[in-house]
PDB file of C-alpha atoms in Angstrom:
ATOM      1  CA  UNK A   1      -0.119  24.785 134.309  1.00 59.00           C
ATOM      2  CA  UNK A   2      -1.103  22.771 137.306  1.00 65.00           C
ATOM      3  CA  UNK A   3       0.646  19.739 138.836  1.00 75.00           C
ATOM      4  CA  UNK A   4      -1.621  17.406 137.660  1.00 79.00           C
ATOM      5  CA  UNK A   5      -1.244  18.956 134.189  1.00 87.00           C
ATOM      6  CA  UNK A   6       2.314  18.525 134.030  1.00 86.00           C
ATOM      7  CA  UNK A   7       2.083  15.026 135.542  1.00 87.00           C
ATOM      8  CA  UNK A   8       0.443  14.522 132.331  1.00 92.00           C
ATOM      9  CA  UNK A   9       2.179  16.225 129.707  1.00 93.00           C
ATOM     10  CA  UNK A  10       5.621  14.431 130.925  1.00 92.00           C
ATOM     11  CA  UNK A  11       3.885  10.858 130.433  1.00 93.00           C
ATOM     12  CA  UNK A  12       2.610  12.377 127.246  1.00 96.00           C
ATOM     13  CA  UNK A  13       6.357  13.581 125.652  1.00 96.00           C
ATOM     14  CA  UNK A  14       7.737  10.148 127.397  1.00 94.00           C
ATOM     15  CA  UNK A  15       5.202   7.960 125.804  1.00 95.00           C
ATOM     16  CA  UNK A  16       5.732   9.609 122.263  1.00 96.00           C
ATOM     17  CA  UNK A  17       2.347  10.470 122.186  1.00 97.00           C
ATOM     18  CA  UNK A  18       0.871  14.233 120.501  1.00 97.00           C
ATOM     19  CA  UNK A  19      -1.678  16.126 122.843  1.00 97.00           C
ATOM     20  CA  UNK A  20      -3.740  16.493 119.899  1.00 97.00           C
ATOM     21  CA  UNK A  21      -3.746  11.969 119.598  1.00 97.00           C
ATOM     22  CA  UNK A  22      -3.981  12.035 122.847  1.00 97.00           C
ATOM     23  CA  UNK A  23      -7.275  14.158 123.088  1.00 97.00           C
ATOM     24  CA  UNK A  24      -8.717  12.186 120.079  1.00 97.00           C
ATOM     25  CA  UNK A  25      -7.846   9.149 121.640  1.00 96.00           C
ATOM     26  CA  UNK A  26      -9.682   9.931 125.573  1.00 94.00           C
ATOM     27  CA  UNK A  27     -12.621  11.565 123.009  1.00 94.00           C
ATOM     28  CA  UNK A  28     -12.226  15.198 124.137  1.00 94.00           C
ATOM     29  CA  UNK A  29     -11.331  18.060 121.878  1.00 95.00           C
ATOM     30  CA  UNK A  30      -7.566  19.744 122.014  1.00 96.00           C
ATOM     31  CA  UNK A  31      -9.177  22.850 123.333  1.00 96.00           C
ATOM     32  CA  UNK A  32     -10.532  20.658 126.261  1.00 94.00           C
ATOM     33  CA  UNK A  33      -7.417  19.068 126.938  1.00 95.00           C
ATOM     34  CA  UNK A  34      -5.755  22.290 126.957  1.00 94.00           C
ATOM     35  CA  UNK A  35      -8.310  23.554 129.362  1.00 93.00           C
ATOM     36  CA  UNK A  36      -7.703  20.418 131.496  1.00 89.00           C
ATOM     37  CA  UNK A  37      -3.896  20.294 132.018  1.00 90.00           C
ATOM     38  CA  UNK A  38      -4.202  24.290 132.590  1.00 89.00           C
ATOM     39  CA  UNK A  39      -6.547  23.779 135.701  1.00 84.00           C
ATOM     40  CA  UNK A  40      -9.286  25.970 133.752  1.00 88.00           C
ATOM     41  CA  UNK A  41     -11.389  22.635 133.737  1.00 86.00           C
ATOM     42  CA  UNK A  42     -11.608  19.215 135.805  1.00 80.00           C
ATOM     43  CA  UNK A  43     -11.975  16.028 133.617  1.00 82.00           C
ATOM     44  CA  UNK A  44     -14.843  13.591 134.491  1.00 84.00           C
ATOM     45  CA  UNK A  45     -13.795  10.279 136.296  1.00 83.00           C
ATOM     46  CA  UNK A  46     -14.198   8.242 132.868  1.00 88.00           C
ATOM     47  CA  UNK A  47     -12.006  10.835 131.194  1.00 89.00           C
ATOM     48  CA  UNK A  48      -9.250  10.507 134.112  1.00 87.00           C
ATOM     49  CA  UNK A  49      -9.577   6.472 133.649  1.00 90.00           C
ATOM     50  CA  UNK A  50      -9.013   6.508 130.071  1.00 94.00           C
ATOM     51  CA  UNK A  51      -6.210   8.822 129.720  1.00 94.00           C
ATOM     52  CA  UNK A  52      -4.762   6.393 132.753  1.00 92.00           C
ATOM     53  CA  UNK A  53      -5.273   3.751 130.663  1.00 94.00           C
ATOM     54  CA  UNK A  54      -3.653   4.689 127.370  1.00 95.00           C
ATOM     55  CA  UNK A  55      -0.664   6.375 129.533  1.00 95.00           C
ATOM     56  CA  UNK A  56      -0.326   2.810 131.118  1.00 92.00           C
ATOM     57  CA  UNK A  57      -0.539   3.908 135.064  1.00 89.00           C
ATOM     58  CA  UNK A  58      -2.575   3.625 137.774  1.00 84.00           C
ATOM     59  CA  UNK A  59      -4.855   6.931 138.083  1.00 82.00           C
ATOM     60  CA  UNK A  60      -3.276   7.431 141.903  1.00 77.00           C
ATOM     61  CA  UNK A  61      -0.446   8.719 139.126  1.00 79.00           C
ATOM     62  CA  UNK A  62      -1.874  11.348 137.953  1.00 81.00           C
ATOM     63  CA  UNK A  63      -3.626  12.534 141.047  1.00 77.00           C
ATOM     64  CA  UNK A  64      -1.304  12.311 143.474  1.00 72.00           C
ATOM     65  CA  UNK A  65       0.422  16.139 142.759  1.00 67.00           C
ATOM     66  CA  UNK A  66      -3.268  17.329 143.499  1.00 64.00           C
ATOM     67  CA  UNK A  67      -2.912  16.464 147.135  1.00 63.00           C
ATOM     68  CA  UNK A  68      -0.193  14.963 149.216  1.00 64.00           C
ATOM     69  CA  UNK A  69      -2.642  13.030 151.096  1.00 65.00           C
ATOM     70  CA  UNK A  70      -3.859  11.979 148.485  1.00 66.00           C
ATOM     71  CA  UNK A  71      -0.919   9.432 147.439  1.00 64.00           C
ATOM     72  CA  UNK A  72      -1.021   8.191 151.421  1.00 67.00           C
ATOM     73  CA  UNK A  73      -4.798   7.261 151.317  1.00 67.00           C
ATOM     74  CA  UNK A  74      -3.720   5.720 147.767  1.00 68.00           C
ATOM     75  CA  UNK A  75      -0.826   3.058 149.137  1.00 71.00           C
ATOM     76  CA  UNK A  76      -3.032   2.827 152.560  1.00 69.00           C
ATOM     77  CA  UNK A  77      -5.493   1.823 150.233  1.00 72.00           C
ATOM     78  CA  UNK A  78      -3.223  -1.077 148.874  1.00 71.00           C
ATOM     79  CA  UNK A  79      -1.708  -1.714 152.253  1.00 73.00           C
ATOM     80  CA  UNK A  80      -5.135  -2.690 153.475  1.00 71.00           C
ATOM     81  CA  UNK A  81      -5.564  -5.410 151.181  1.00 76.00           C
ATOM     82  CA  UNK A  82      -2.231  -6.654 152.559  1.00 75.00           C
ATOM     83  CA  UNK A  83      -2.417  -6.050 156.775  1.00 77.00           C
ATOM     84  CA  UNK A  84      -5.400  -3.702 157.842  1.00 75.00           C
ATOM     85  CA  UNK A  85      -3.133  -3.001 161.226  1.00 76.00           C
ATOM     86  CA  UNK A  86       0.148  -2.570 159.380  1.00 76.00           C
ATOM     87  CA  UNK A  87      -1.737   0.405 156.992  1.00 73.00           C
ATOM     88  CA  UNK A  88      -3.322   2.098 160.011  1.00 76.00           C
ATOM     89  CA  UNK A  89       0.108   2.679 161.733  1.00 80.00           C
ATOM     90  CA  UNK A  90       1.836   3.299 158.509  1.00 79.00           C
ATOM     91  CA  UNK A  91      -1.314   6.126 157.357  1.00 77.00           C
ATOM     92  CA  UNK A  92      -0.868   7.857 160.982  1.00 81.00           C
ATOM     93  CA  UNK A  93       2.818   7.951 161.026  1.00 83.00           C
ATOM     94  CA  UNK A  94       2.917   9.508 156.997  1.00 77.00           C
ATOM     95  CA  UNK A  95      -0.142  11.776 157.947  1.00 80.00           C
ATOM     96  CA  UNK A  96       2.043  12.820 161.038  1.00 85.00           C
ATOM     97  CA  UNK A  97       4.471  13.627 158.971  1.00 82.00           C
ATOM     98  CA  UNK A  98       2.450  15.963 156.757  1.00 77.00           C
ATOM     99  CA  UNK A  99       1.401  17.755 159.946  1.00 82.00           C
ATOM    100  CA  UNK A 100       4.700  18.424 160.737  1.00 81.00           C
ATOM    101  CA  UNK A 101       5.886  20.022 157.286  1.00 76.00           C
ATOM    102  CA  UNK A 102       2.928  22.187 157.804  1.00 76.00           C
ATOM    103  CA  UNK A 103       4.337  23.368 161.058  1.00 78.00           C
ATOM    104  CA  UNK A 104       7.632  24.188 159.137  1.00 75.00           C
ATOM    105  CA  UNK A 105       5.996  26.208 156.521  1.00 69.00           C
TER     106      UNK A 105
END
């Protein structure tokens, strides 16, 4: 199972919900679900909104395992809407950051 699989099946088992409602509910088939949280197949943007939706996050959520840089272009994103200057020094500094664990490895 991928990260973004597991993100998904520990929102499913804390929500209470079965994979089997949850697949009926986002209108995909428990084999496609399956195939989904395994990394076998990639769901469709409308899929990824709706299972956001009836998990009750954001989608940045459930995407942010895929990529680390991922989550930083996510809150620069939001820090944009705040102070454009503020979220370009703050991007730089957490992208420098990556950089450097990359070094490490």
């Amino acid at each position: 199972m991928n990260d973004y699989g597991r993100q998904i099946e520990l929102l499913l088992v804390k929500r209470n919900i079965s994979k089997a409602a949850f697949a009926d509910k986002i209108g995909i088939t428990v084999q496609q679900l399956h195939a989904i949280l395994r990394g076998k197949s990639m769901s469709t943007v409308t899929t990824l909104e709706t299972m956001a939706e009836i998990l009750k996050v954001p989608t940045d959520v459930l995407l942010q395992d895929i990529d680390k840089r991922f989550l930083l272009y996510a809150i620069d994103d939001y820090l944009n809407l705040i102070d454009r200057s503020r979220a370009q020094k703050s991007l730089e500094y957490f992208l420098s950051i990556l950089e450097e664990e990359k070094k490490d490895e």
